[in-house]
Amino acid sequence: TEYHLGLLKAKLAKYRSQLLEPPKKSEKGEGFDVLKSGDARVALIGFPSVGKSTLLSTLTHTESEAASYEFTTLTCIPGVIEYKGANIQLLDLPGIIEGAAQGKGRGRQVIAVARTADLVLMMLDATKQDVQRQLLEKELESVGIRLNKKKPNIYFKIKKGGGLAFNSTCPLTKVDEKLVQMILHEYKIFNAEVLFREDCSADELIDVINANRVYLPCLYVHNKIDQISIEEVDRIARQPNSVVVSCNMKLNLDFLLETLWEYLSLIRVYTKKPGQPPDFEDGLILRKGVTVEHVCHAIHRSLAQQFKYALVW
């Protein structure tokens, strides 16, 4: 039944979280986290030998060893893409293999770095992209990385008493109060306030309860298009969130950079002194939706306190 399935999903999510937590007394392992720099961070993820290192070397001034055999890259190699005045940090991560979420092939370190990124660039081999994409999405999903999904609009707060206060501002078709109560009881939560502001599923409620999910935009880059037919290239290119390239032949890389810029939601803001023309030489790189206060902090942290007004064109 629906209630039984919801309960099983809650148990599965709880046990997965317990498995992913490192042992408290384990020896300190060797990680490869890199200091975040630039205007945005992009994590380059993919199976071994799909062309990640070649792409890094092509788009940045960083040399990453590339070869036709698997596991050429064994650590995280950072590079910087200079595009439209922005510095975008690109991280070439070691190839993910099946079972990465359980720690195979340094999978946990790779996924931990990916969680800190602003965008995931998933590199796929165009000759076998359907299989690779499904496996990679499964690995990232199991460690709490949600690709191209928005955070569920659910208000959730644990209380000290009073039982369950359940409300919704819209009709619910996927869950009801009984199912929500069963899922919360599985997490030993008996007093809480839950408000659904949209029609969410049991999986989305579980994500909100766990509170450790990361919602990232993902761009699927299909490499080696020179090895498949024109019809297949056209089919792949029409898929959502997808770009087709050939790193060896340097095909379509300009379009990849333009799409990367759009997915990162970056904009350039130019300042103008009173009575003078705008300064188009050195613009500020910010995210779409920023306020004047954000611009003030980007210029100088004390500017916002002394600020009076601004004119925006």
PDB file of C-alpha atoms in Angstrom:
ATOM      1  CA  THR A   1       0.000   0.000   0.000  1.00  0.00           C
ATOM      2  CA  GLU A   2       0.952   3.678  -0.241  1.00  0.00           C
ATOM      3  CA  TYR A   3       1.547   3.923   3.517  1.00  0.00           C
ATOM      4  CA  HIS A   4       3.765   0.842   3.528  1.00  0.00           C
ATOM      5  CA  LEU A   5       5.845   2.187   0.621  1.00  0.00           C
ATOM      6  CA  GLY A   6       6.244   5.553   2.353  1.00  0.00           C
ATOM      7  CA  LEU A   7       7.433   3.817   5.513  1.00  0.00           C
ATOM      8  CA  LEU A   8       9.948   1.709   3.570  1.00  0.00           C
ATOM      9  CA  LYS A   9      11.292   4.829   1.814  1.00  0.00           C
ATOM     10  CA  ALA A  10      11.794   6.534   5.187  1.00  0.00           C
ATOM     11  CA  LYS A  11      13.641   3.483   6.570  1.00  0.00           C
ATOM     12  CA  LEU A  12      15.831   3.252   3.467  1.00  0.00           C
ATOM     13  CA  ALA A  13      16.746   6.964   3.646  1.00  0.00           C
ATOM     14  CA  LYS A  14      17.542   6.654   7.366  1.00  0.00           C
ATOM     15  CA  TYR A  15      19.799   3.619   6.891  1.00  0.00           C
ATOM     16  CA  ARG A  16      21.567   5.261   3.950  1.00  0.00           C
ATOM     17  CA  SER A  17      22.319   8.312   6.101  1.00  0.00           C
ATOM     18  CA  GLN A  18      23.777   6.053   8.794  1.00  0.00           C
ATOM     19  CA  LEU A  19      25.976   4.254   6.243  1.00  0.00           C
ATOM     20  CA  LEU A  20      27.315   7.515   4.837  1.00  0.00           C
ATOM     21  CA  GLU A  21      28.341   8.841   8.253  1.00  0.00           C
ATOM     22  CA  PRO A  22      32.048   8.064   8.788  1.00  0.00           C
ATOM     23  CA  PRO A  23      33.006   6.017  11.886  1.00  0.00           C
ATOM     24  CA  LYS A  24      33.742   8.284  14.859  1.00  0.00           C
ATOM     25  CA  LYS A  25      37.083   6.646  15.693  1.00  0.00           C
ATOM     26  CA  SER A  26      38.311   6.046  12.156  1.00  0.00           C
ATOM     27  CA  GLU A  27      41.743   7.180  11.040  1.00  0.00           C
ATOM     28  CA  LYS A  28      41.919  10.457   9.211  1.00  0.00           C
ATOM     29  CA  GLY A  29      41.830   9.735   5.483  1.00  0.00           C
ATOM     30  CA  GLU A  30      43.494  11.708   2.760  1.00  0.00           C
ATOM     31  CA  GLY A  31      41.019  14.130   1.198  1.00  0.00           C
ATOM     32  CA  PHE A  32      41.493  16.490  -1.692  1.00  0.00           C
ATOM     33  CA  ASP A  33      39.278  19.461  -0.979  1.00  0.00           C
ATOM     34  CA  VAL A  34      40.418  22.588  -2.777  1.00  0.00           C
ATOM     35  CA  LEU A  35      40.064  26.144  -1.501  1.00  0.00           C
ATOM     36  CA  LYS A  36      37.042  27.745  -3.130  1.00  0.00           C
ATOM     37  CA  SER A  37      38.057  30.673  -5.298  1.00  0.00           C
ATOM     38  CA  GLY A  38      36.778  32.766  -8.189  1.00  0.00           C
ATOM     39  CA  ASP A  39      33.209  33.827  -8.906  1.00  0.00           C
ATOM     40  CA  ALA A  40      31.757  30.291  -9.109  1.00  0.00           C
ATOM     41  CA  ARG A  41      32.795  26.664  -8.650  1.00  0.00           C
ATOM     42  CA  VAL A  42      32.010  23.910 -11.152  1.00  0.00           C
ATOM     43  CA  ALA A  43      32.566  20.205 -10.386  1.00  0.00           C
ATOM     44  CA  LEU A  44      33.494  18.027 -13.355  1.00  0.00           C
ATOM     45  CA  ILE A  45      32.069  14.550 -12.694  1.00  0.00           C
ATOM     46  CA  GLY A  46      32.059  11.464 -14.855  1.00  0.00           C
ATOM     47  CA  PHE A  47      33.228   7.896 -15.276  1.00  0.00           C
ATOM     48  CA  PRO A  48      36.932   7.228 -15.915  1.00  0.00           C
ATOM     49  CA  SER A  49      38.266   8.035 -19.378  1.00  0.00           C
ATOM     50  CA  VAL A  50      35.355  10.116 -20.707  1.00  0.00           C
ATOM     51  CA  GLY A  51      37.466  13.204 -21.441  1.00  0.00           C
ATOM     52  CA  LYS A  52      37.320  15.246 -18.210  1.00  0.00           C
ATOM     53  CA  SER A  53      41.048  15.996 -18.131  1.00  0.00           C
ATOM     54  CA  THR A  54      41.064  16.911 -21.829  1.00  0.00           C
ATOM     55  CA  LEU A  55      38.194  19.343 -21.261  1.00  0.00           C
ATOM     56  CA  LEU A  56      39.976  20.934 -18.276  1.00  0.00           C
ATOM     57  CA  SER A  57      43.181  21.399 -20.270  1.00  0.00           C
ATOM     58  CA  THR A  58      41.235  22.858 -23.211  1.00  0.00           C
ATOM     59  CA  LEU A  59      39.077  25.335 -21.266  1.00  0.00           C
ATOM     60  CA  THR A  60      41.698  26.416 -18.709  1.00  0.00           C
ATOM     61  CA  HIS A  61      45.433  27.016 -18.584  1.00  0.00           C
ATOM     62  CA  THR A  62      45.862  23.951 -16.379  1.00  0.00           C
ATOM     63  CA  GLU A  63      47.525  20.761 -17.553  1.00  0.00           C
ATOM     64  CA  SER A  64      45.745  17.620 -16.356  1.00  0.00           C
ATOM     65  CA  GLU A  65      47.208  14.306 -17.448  1.00  0.00           C
ATOM     66  CA  ALA A  66      44.999  12.736 -20.109  1.00  0.00           C
ATOM     67  CA  ALA A  67      45.229   9.221 -21.507  1.00  0.00           C
ATOM     68  CA  SER A  68      42.984   6.590 -23.039  1.00  0.00           C
ATOM     69  CA  TYR A  69      43.276   4.281 -20.018  1.00  0.00           C
ATOM     70  CA  GLU A  70      41.083   4.547 -16.928  1.00  0.00           C
ATOM     71  CA  PHE A  71      41.999   6.288 -13.634  1.00  0.00           C
ATOM     72  CA  THR A  72      44.545   8.669 -15.182  1.00  0.00           C
ATOM     73  CA  THR A  73      43.458  11.350 -12.682  1.00  0.00           C
ATOM     74  CA  LEU A  74      43.765  10.204  -9.058  1.00  0.00           C
ATOM     75  CA  THR A  75      43.323  13.508  -7.230  1.00  0.00           C
ATOM     76  CA  CYS A  76      41.385  16.759  -7.624  1.00  0.00           C
ATOM     77  CA  ILE A  77      42.941  19.126 -10.158  1.00  0.00           C
ATOM     78  CA  PRO A  78      41.627  22.721 -10.129  1.00  0.00           C
ATOM     79  CA  GLY A  79      41.640  25.058 -13.097  1.00  0.00           C
ATOM     80  CA  VAL A  80      40.212  28.503 -13.838  1.00  0.00           C
ATOM     81  CA  ILE A  81      38.018  29.387 -16.818  1.00  0.00           C
ATOM     82  CA  GLU A  82      38.319  33.076 -17.721  1.00  0.00           C
ATOM     83  CA  TYR A  83      35.073  34.001 -19.471  1.00  0.00           C
ATOM     84  CA  LYS A  84      33.309  37.360 -19.856  1.00  0.00           C
ATOM     85  CA  GLY A  85      35.464  38.833 -17.101  1.00  0.00           C
ATOM     86  CA  ALA A  86      34.599  36.080 -14.618  1.00  0.00           C
ATOM     87  CA  ASN A  87      36.911  33.527 -13.039  1.00  0.00           C
ATOM     88  CA  ILE A  88      35.087  30.189 -12.885  1.00  0.00           C
ATOM     89  CA  GLN A  89      36.845  27.480 -10.879  1.00  0.00           C
ATOM     90  CA  LEU A  90      36.646  24.112 -12.653  1.00  0.00           C
ATOM     91  CA  LEU A  91      37.529  21.005 -10.633  1.00  0.00           C
ATOM     92  CA  ASP A  92      38.639  17.889 -12.493  1.00  0.00           C
ATOM     93  CA  LEU A  93      37.630  15.134 -10.077  1.00  0.00           C
ATOM     94  CA  PRO A  94      38.765  11.489 -10.291  1.00  0.00           C
ATOM     95  CA  GLY A  95      36.455   9.229 -12.281  1.00  0.00           C
ATOM     96  CA  ILE A  96      33.445   7.868 -10.401  1.00  0.00           C
ATOM     97  CA  ILE A  97      32.778   4.137 -10.574  1.00  0.00           C
ATOM     98  CA  GLU A  98      29.641   2.208  -9.651  1.00  0.00           C
ATOM     99  CA  GLY A  99      29.400   2.007  -5.858  1.00  0.00           C
ATOM    100  CA  ALA A 100      31.100   5.384  -5.321  1.00  0.00           C
ATOM    101  CA  ALA A 101      28.585   6.311  -2.607  1.00  0.00           C
ATOM    102  CA  GLN A 102      29.889   3.379  -0.546  1.00  0.00           C
ATOM    103  CA  GLY A 103      33.470   4.645  -0.921  1.00  0.00           C
ATOM    104  CA  LYS A 104      34.674   2.706  -3.971  1.00  0.00           C
ATOM    105  CA  GLY A 105      37.329   4.427  -6.083  1.00  0.00           C
ATOM    106  CA  ARG A 106      37.619   7.444  -3.723  1.00  0.00           C
ATOM    107  CA  GLY A 107      33.948   8.022  -4.437  1.00  0.00           C
ATOM    108  CA  ARG A 108      33.145   9.646  -1.094  1.00  0.00           C
ATOM    109  CA  GLN A 109      35.846  12.309  -1.490  1.00  0.00           C
ATOM    110  CA  VAL A 110      34.680  13.065  -5.037  1.00  0.00           C
ATOM    111  CA  ILE A 111      31.055  13.412  -3.963  1.00  0.00           C
ATOM    112  CA  ALA A 112      31.996  15.521  -0.899  1.00  0.00           C
ATOM    113  CA  VAL A 113      33.731  18.065  -3.150  1.00  0.00           C
ATOM    114  CA  ALA A 114      30.800  17.998  -5.587  1.00  0.00           C
ATOM    115  CA  ARG A 115      28.445  19.057  -2.770  1.00  0.00           C
ATOM    116  CA  THR A 116      30.374  22.348  -2.403  1.00  0.00           C
ATOM    117  CA  ALA A 117      30.022  23.275  -6.093  1.00  0.00           C
ATOM    118  CA  ASP A 118      27.632  25.781  -7.645  1.00  0.00           C
ATOM    119  CA  LEU A 119      27.113  23.570 -10.697  1.00  0.00           C
ATOM    120  CA  VAL A 120      27.758  19.955 -11.668  1.00  0.00           C
ATOM    121  CA  LEU A 121      29.194  19.383 -15.126  1.00  0.00           C
ATOM    122  CA  MET A 122      28.436  15.719 -15.814  1.00  0.00           C
ATOM    123  CA  MET A 123      30.762  14.400 -18.515  1.00  0.00           C
ATOM    124  CA  LEU A 124      29.326  11.498 -20.520  1.00  0.00           C
ATOM    125  CA  ASP A 125      30.656   9.319 -23.314  1.00  0.00           C
ATOM    126  CA  ALA A 126      28.281   9.897 -26.244  1.00  0.00           C
ATOM    127  CA  THR A 127      28.725   6.275 -27.370  1.00  0.00           C
ATOM    128  CA  LYS A 128      27.260   4.954 -24.079  1.00  0.00           C
ATOM    129  CA  GLN A 129      25.738   8.047 -22.447  1.00  0.00           C
ATOM    130  CA  ASP A 130      22.346   6.605 -21.421  1.00  0.00           C
ATOM    131  CA  VAL A 131      23.878   3.932 -19.165  1.00  0.00           C
ATOM    132  CA  GLN A 132      26.478   6.295 -17.674  1.00  0.00           C
ATOM    133  CA  ARG A 133      23.954   9.012 -16.931  1.00  0.00           C
ATOM    134  CA  GLN A 134      21.608   6.663 -15.065  1.00  0.00           C
ATOM    135  CA  LEU A 135      24.426   5.233 -12.931  1.00  0.00           C
ATOM    136  CA  LEU A 136      25.896   8.653 -12.072  1.00  0.00           C
ATOM    137  CA  GLU A 137      22.510  10.110 -11.167  1.00  0.00           C
ATOM    138  CA  LYS A 138      21.849   7.088  -8.946  1.00  0.00           C
ATOM    139  CA  GLU A 139      25.185   7.523  -7.110  1.00  0.00           C
ATOM    140  CA  LEU A 140      24.647  11.256  -6.550  1.00  0.00           C
ATOM    141  CA  GLU A 141      21.008  10.751  -5.538  1.00  0.00           C
ATOM    142  CA  SER A 142      21.990   8.207  -2.883  1.00  0.00           C
ATOM    143  CA  VAL A 143      24.274  10.736  -1.138  1.00  0.00           C
ATOM    144  CA  GLY A 144      21.739  13.543  -1.086  1.00  0.00           C
ATOM    145  CA  ILE A 145      22.668  15.502  -4.222  1.00  0.00           C
ATOM    146  CA  ARG A 146      19.552  16.487  -6.153  1.00  0.00           C
ATOM    147  CA  LEU A 147      20.227  17.503  -9.754  1.00  0.00           C
ATOM    148  CA  ASN A 148      18.085  20.111 -11.526  1.00  0.00           C
ATOM    149  CA  LYS A 149      15.474  20.014  -8.784  1.00  0.00           C
ATOM    150  CA  LYS A 150      14.216  22.808  -6.570  1.00  0.00           C
ATOM    151  CA  LYS A 151      14.048  22.539  -2.802  1.00  0.00           C
ATOM    152  CA  PRO A 152      10.603  21.299  -1.639  1.00  0.00           C
ATOM    153  CA  ASN A 153       8.449  24.123  -0.296  1.00  0.00           C
ATOM    154  CA  ILE A 154       7.715  22.436   3.026  1.00  0.00           C
ATOM    155  CA  TYR A 155       7.982  24.159   6.406  1.00  0.00           C
ATOM    156  CA  PHE A 156       9.193  21.664   9.032  1.00  0.00           C
ATOM    157  CA  LYS A 157      10.052  22.358  12.662  1.00  0.00           C
ATOM    158  CA  ILE A 158      10.535  19.943  15.565  1.00  0.00           C
ATOM    159  CA  LYS A 159       8.785  21.005  18.782  1.00  0.00           C
ATOM    160  CA  LYS A 160       9.097  19.951  22.412  1.00  0.00           C
ATOM    161  CA  GLY A 161       5.450  18.961  22.767  1.00  0.00           C
ATOM    162  CA  GLY A 162       1.969  19.265  21.359  1.00  0.00           C
ATOM    163  CA  GLY A 163       2.043  16.368  18.902  1.00  0.00           C
ATOM    164  CA  LEU A 164       1.852  16.814  15.142  1.00  0.00           C
ATOM    165  CA  ALA A 165       0.495  20.063  13.691  1.00  0.00           C
ATOM    166  CA  PHE A 166      -0.185  19.288  10.024  1.00  0.00           C
ATOM    167  CA  ASN A 167      -1.382  21.870   7.487  1.00  0.00           C
ATOM    168  CA  SER A 168      -1.252  22.588   3.769  1.00  0.00           C
ATOM    169  CA  THR A 169      -1.947  25.625   1.596  1.00  0.00           C
ATOM    170  CA  CYS A 170      -2.816  23.526  -1.472  1.00  0.00           C
ATOM    171  CA  PRO A 171      -4.569  20.201  -2.252  1.00  0.00           C
ATOM    172  CA  LEU A 172      -2.280  17.207  -1.580  1.00  0.00           C
ATOM    173  CA  THR A 173      -2.440  14.213  -3.938  1.00  0.00           C
ATOM    174  CA  LYS A 174       0.740  12.327  -2.948  1.00  0.00           C
ATOM    175  CA  VAL A 175       0.665  12.307   0.875  1.00  0.00           C
ATOM    176  CA  ASP A 176      -1.831  12.761   3.696  1.00  0.00           C
ATOM    177  CA  GLU A 177      -1.592  13.395   7.429  1.00  0.00           C
ATOM    178  CA  LYS A 178      -1.447   9.687   8.298  1.00  0.00           C
ATOM    179  CA  LEU A 179       1.501   9.038   5.954  1.00  0.00           C
ATOM    180  CA  VAL A 180       3.360  12.135   7.218  1.00  0.00           C
ATOM    181  CA  GLN A 181       2.869  10.948  10.796  1.00  0.00           C
ATOM    182  CA  MET A 182       4.166   7.441   9.963  1.00  0.00           C
ATOM    183  CA  ILE A 183       7.294   8.853   8.291  1.00  0.00           C
ATOM    184  CA  LEU A 184       7.998  11.173  11.241  1.00  0.00           C
ATOM    185  CA  HIS A 185       7.543   8.305  13.709  1.00  0.00           C
ATOM    186  CA  GLU A 186      10.154   6.311  11.775  1.00  0.00           C
ATOM    187  CA  TYR A 187      12.595   9.133  12.594  1.00  0.00           C
ATOM    188  CA  LYS A 188      11.449   9.098  16.249  1.00  0.00           C
ATOM    189  CA  ILE A 189       9.814  12.511  15.772  1.00  0.00           C
ATOM    190  CA  PHE A 190       6.496  12.774  17.630  1.00  0.00           C
ATOM    191  CA  ASN A 191       6.136  16.549  18.066  1.00  0.00           C
ATOM    192  CA  ALA A 192       6.511  18.736  15.007  1.00  0.00           C
ATOM    193  CA  GLU A 193       4.942  21.406  12.839  1.00  0.00           C
ATOM    194  CA  VAL A 194       4.602  20.528   9.138  1.00  0.00           C
ATOM    195  CA  LEU A 195       3.228  22.894   6.494  1.00  0.00           C
ATOM    196  CA  PHE A 196       3.030  21.879   2.823  1.00  0.00           C
ATOM    197  CA  ARG A 197       3.095  24.925   0.529  1.00  0.00           C
ATOM    198  CA  GLU A 198       3.053  22.747  -2.607  1.00  0.00           C
ATOM    199  CA  ASP A 199       1.995  19.222  -3.598  1.00  0.00           C
ATOM    200  CA  CYS A 200       5.110  17.251  -2.557  1.00  0.00           C
ATOM    201  CA  SER A 201       5.803  13.521  -2.446  1.00  0.00           C
ATOM    202  CA  ALA A 202       6.914  11.328   0.461  1.00  0.00           C
ATOM    203  CA  ASP A 203      10.487  11.354  -0.930  1.00  0.00           C
ATOM    204  CA  GLU A 204      10.559  15.153  -0.853  1.00  0.00           C
ATOM    205  CA  LEU A 205       9.288  15.194   2.741  1.00  0.00           C
ATOM    206  CA  ILE A 206      12.062  12.749   3.708  1.00  0.00           C
ATOM    207  CA  ASP A 207      14.614  15.083   2.085  1.00  0.00           C
ATOM    208  CA  VAL A 208      13.311  17.985   4.192  1.00  0.00           C
ATOM    209  CA  ILE A 209      13.466  15.901   7.397  1.00  0.00           C
ATOM    210  CA  ASN A 210      17.063  14.833   6.716  1.00  0.00           C
ATOM    211  CA  ALA A 211      18.015  18.494   6.073  1.00  0.00           C
ATOM    212  CA  ASN A 212      21.330  17.539   4.441  1.00  0.00           C
ATOM    213  CA  ARG A 213      20.294  17.553   0.798  1.00  0.00           C
ATOM    214  CA  VAL A 214      22.037  19.737  -1.767  1.00  0.00           C
ATOM    215  CA  TYR A 215      20.124  21.039  -4.786  1.00  0.00           C
ATOM    216  CA  LEU A 216      22.450  21.761  -7.700  1.00  0.00           C
ATOM    217  CA  PRO A 217      21.966  22.652 -11.354  1.00  0.00           C
ATOM    218  CA  CYS A 218      23.516  20.045 -13.646  1.00  0.00           C
ATOM    219  CA  LEU A 219      24.681  20.338 -17.241  1.00  0.00           C
ATOM    220  CA  TYR A 220      25.144  17.070 -19.140  1.00  0.00           C
ATOM    221  CA  VAL A 221      28.143  17.281 -21.490  1.00  0.00           C
ATOM    222  CA  HIS A 222      28.168  14.516 -24.104  1.00  0.00           C
ATOM    223  CA  ASN A 223      31.744  14.091 -25.349  1.00  0.00           C
ATOM    224  CA  LYS A 224      33.143  12.124 -28.327  1.00  0.00           C
ATOM    225  CA  ILE A 225      30.357  13.122 -30.736  1.00  0.00           C
ATOM    226  CA  ASP A 226      32.845  12.563 -33.581  1.00  0.00           C
ATOM    227  CA  GLN A 227      32.396   8.811 -32.975  1.00  0.00           C
ATOM    228  CA  ILE A 228      28.607   8.693 -33.493  1.00  0.00           C
ATOM    229  CA  SER A 229      26.213   9.480 -36.345  1.00  0.00           C
ATOM    230  CA  ILE A 230      24.773  12.934 -37.108  1.00  0.00           C
ATOM    231  CA  GLU A 231      21.265  11.629 -36.305  1.00  0.00           C
ATOM    232  CA  GLU A 232      22.398  10.465 -32.862  1.00  0.00           C
ATOM    233  CA  VAL A 233      24.129  13.811 -32.196  1.00  0.00           C
ATOM    234  CA  ASP A 234      20.897  15.620 -33.089  1.00  0.00           C
ATOM    235  CA  ARG A 235      18.873  13.347 -30.767  1.00  0.00           C
ATOM    236  CA  ILE A 236      21.228  13.914 -27.815  1.00  0.00           C
ATOM    237  CA  ALA A 237      21.468  17.679 -28.408  1.00  0.00           C
ATOM    238  CA  ARG A 238      17.675  18.005 -28.124  1.00  0.00           C
ATOM    239  CA  GLN A 239      17.622  16.465 -24.636  1.00  0.00           C
ATOM    240  CA  PRO A 240      17.064  18.944 -21.769  1.00  0.00           C
ATOM    241  CA  ASN A 241      20.142  20.329 -19.959  1.00  0.00           C
ATOM    242  CA  SER A 242      22.462  18.748 -22.547  1.00  0.00           C
ATOM    243  CA  VAL A 243      25.390  19.990 -24.647  1.00  0.00           C
ATOM    244  CA  VAL A 244      27.246  17.921 -27.260  1.00  0.00           C
ATOM    245  CA  VAL A 245      31.014  18.434 -27.703  1.00  0.00           C
ATOM    246  CA  SER A 246      34.175  16.808 -28.967  1.00  0.00           C
ATOM    247  CA  CYS A 247      37.182  17.731 -26.825  1.00  0.00           C
ATOM    248  CA  ASN A 248      39.732  16.172 -29.191  1.00  0.00           C
ATOM    249  CA  MET A 249      38.367  18.047 -32.232  1.00  0.00           C
ATOM    250  CA  LYS A 250      37.407  21.138 -30.166  1.00  0.00           C
ATOM    251  CA  LEU A 251      33.821  21.083 -31.446  1.00  0.00           C
ATOM    252  CA  ASN A 252      31.066  23.208 -29.832  1.00  0.00           C
ATOM    253  CA  LEU A 253      33.181  24.331 -26.850  1.00  0.00           C
ATOM    254  CA  ASP A 254      32.136  27.986 -27.298  1.00  0.00           C
ATOM    255  CA  PHE A 255      28.481  26.995 -26.920  1.00  0.00           C
ATOM    256  CA  LEU A 256      29.396  24.971 -23.809  1.00  0.00           C
ATOM    257  CA  LEU A 257      30.942  28.068 -22.184  1.00  0.00           C
ATOM    258  CA  GLU A 258      27.910  30.203 -23.047  1.00  0.00           C
ATOM    259  CA  THR A 259      25.553  27.566 -21.584  1.00  0.00           C
ATOM    260  CA  LEU A 260      27.772  27.286 -18.484  1.00  0.00           C
ATOM    261  CA  TRP A 261      27.455  31.046 -17.956  1.00  0.00           C
ATOM    262  CA  GLU A 262      23.653  30.856 -18.206  1.00  0.00           C
ATOM    263  CA  TYR A 263      23.356  27.897 -15.799  1.00  0.00           C
ATOM    264  CA  LEU A 264      25.521  29.670 -13.204  1.00  0.00           C
ATOM    265  CA  SER A 265      23.152  32.684 -13.424  1.00  0.00           C
ATOM    266  CA  LEU A 266      26.057  35.117 -13.513  1.00  0.00           C
ATOM    267  CA  ILE A 267      25.663  38.785 -14.456  1.00  0.00           C
ATOM    268  CA  ARG A 268      28.071  41.706 -14.824  1.00  0.00           C
ATOM    269  CA  VAL A 269      27.378  44.921 -12.915  1.00  0.00           C
ATOM    270  CA  TYR A 270      29.263  48.076 -13.922  1.00  0.00           C
ATOM    271  CA  THR A 271      29.688  51.020 -11.557  1.00  0.00           C
ATOM    272  CA  LYS A 272      29.309  54.676 -12.542  1.00  0.00           C
ATOM    273  CA  LYS A 273      30.551  57.742 -10.688  1.00  0.00           C
ATOM    274  CA  PRO A 274      28.284  60.849 -10.752  1.00  0.00           C
ATOM    275  CA  GLY A 275      28.902  62.973 -13.826  1.00  0.00           C
ATOM    276  CA  GLN A 276      31.174  60.376 -15.440  1.00  0.00           C
ATOM    277  CA  PRO A 277      30.561  57.605 -18.002  1.00  0.00           C
ATOM    278  CA  PRO A 278      30.192  54.001 -16.715  1.00  0.00           C
ATOM    279  CA  ASP A 279      33.368  52.015 -16.070  1.00  0.00           C
ATOM    280  CA  PHE A 280      33.096  49.140 -18.561  1.00  0.00           C
ATOM    281  CA  GLU A 281      36.647  47.961 -17.912  1.00  0.00           C
ATOM    282  CA  ASP A 282      36.243  46.254 -14.560  1.00  0.00           C
ATOM    283  CA  GLY A 283      32.717  45.015 -13.816  1.00  0.00           C
ATOM    284  CA  LEU A 284      31.477  43.134 -10.763  1.00  0.00           C
ATOM    285  CA  ILE A 285      30.512  39.488 -11.319  1.00  0.00           C
ATOM    286  CA  LEU A 286      27.387  38.661  -9.312  1.00  0.00           C
ATOM    287  CA  ARG A 287      24.422  36.266  -9.357  1.00  0.00           C
ATOM    288  CA  LYS A 288      21.034  37.062 -10.866  1.00  0.00           C
ATOM    289  CA  GLY A 289      18.595  38.378  -8.289  1.00  0.00           C
ATOM    290  CA  VAL A 290      21.178  40.234  -6.174  1.00  0.00           C
ATOM    291  CA  THR A 291      20.191  43.437  -4.385  1.00  0.00           C
ATOM    292  CA  VAL A 292      21.980  46.792  -4.133  1.00  0.00           C
ATOM    293  CA  GLU A 293      23.165  45.684  -0.689  1.00  0.00           C
ATOM    294  CA  HIS A 294      24.967  42.698  -2.244  1.00  0.00           C
ATOM    295  CA  VAL A 295      26.689  45.057  -4.689  1.00  0.00           C
ATOM    296  CA  CYS A 296      27.820  47.270  -1.787  1.00  0.00           C
ATOM    297  CA  HIS A 297      29.327  44.283   0.038  1.00  0.00           C
ATOM    298  CA  ALA A 298      31.084  43.191  -3.169  1.00  0.00           C
ATOM    299  CA  ILE A 299      32.763  46.609  -3.446  1.00  0.00           C
ATOM    300  CA  HIS A 300      33.610  47.033   0.252  1.00  0.00           C
ATOM    301  CA  ARG A 301      32.093  45.550   3.398  1.00  0.00           C
ATOM    302  CA  SER A 302      31.747  48.963   5.126  1.00  0.00           C
ATOM    303  CA  LEU A 303      30.044  50.627   2.130  1.00  0.00           C
ATOM    304  CA  ALA A 304      26.576  49.294   2.998  1.00  0.00           C
ATOM    305  CA  GLN A 305      26.637  51.029   6.420  1.00  0.00           C
ATOM    306  CA  GLN A 306      27.360  54.481   4.911  1.00  0.00           C
ATOM    307  CA  PHE A 307      25.175  53.953   1.852  1.00  0.00           C
ATOM    308  CA  LYS A 308      22.407  56.469   0.986  1.00  0.00           C
ATOM    309  CA  TYR A 309      20.916  55.649  -2.439  1.00  0.00           C
ATOM    310  CA  ALA A 310      21.686  54.127  -5.833  1.00  0.00           C
ATOM    311  CA  LEU A 311      20.503  54.567  -9.406  1.00  0.00           C
ATOM    312  CA  VAL A 312      20.158  51.368 -11.429  1.00  0.00           C
ATOM    313  CA  TRP A 313      20.055  51.217 -15.234  1.00  0.00           C
TER     314      TRP A 313
END
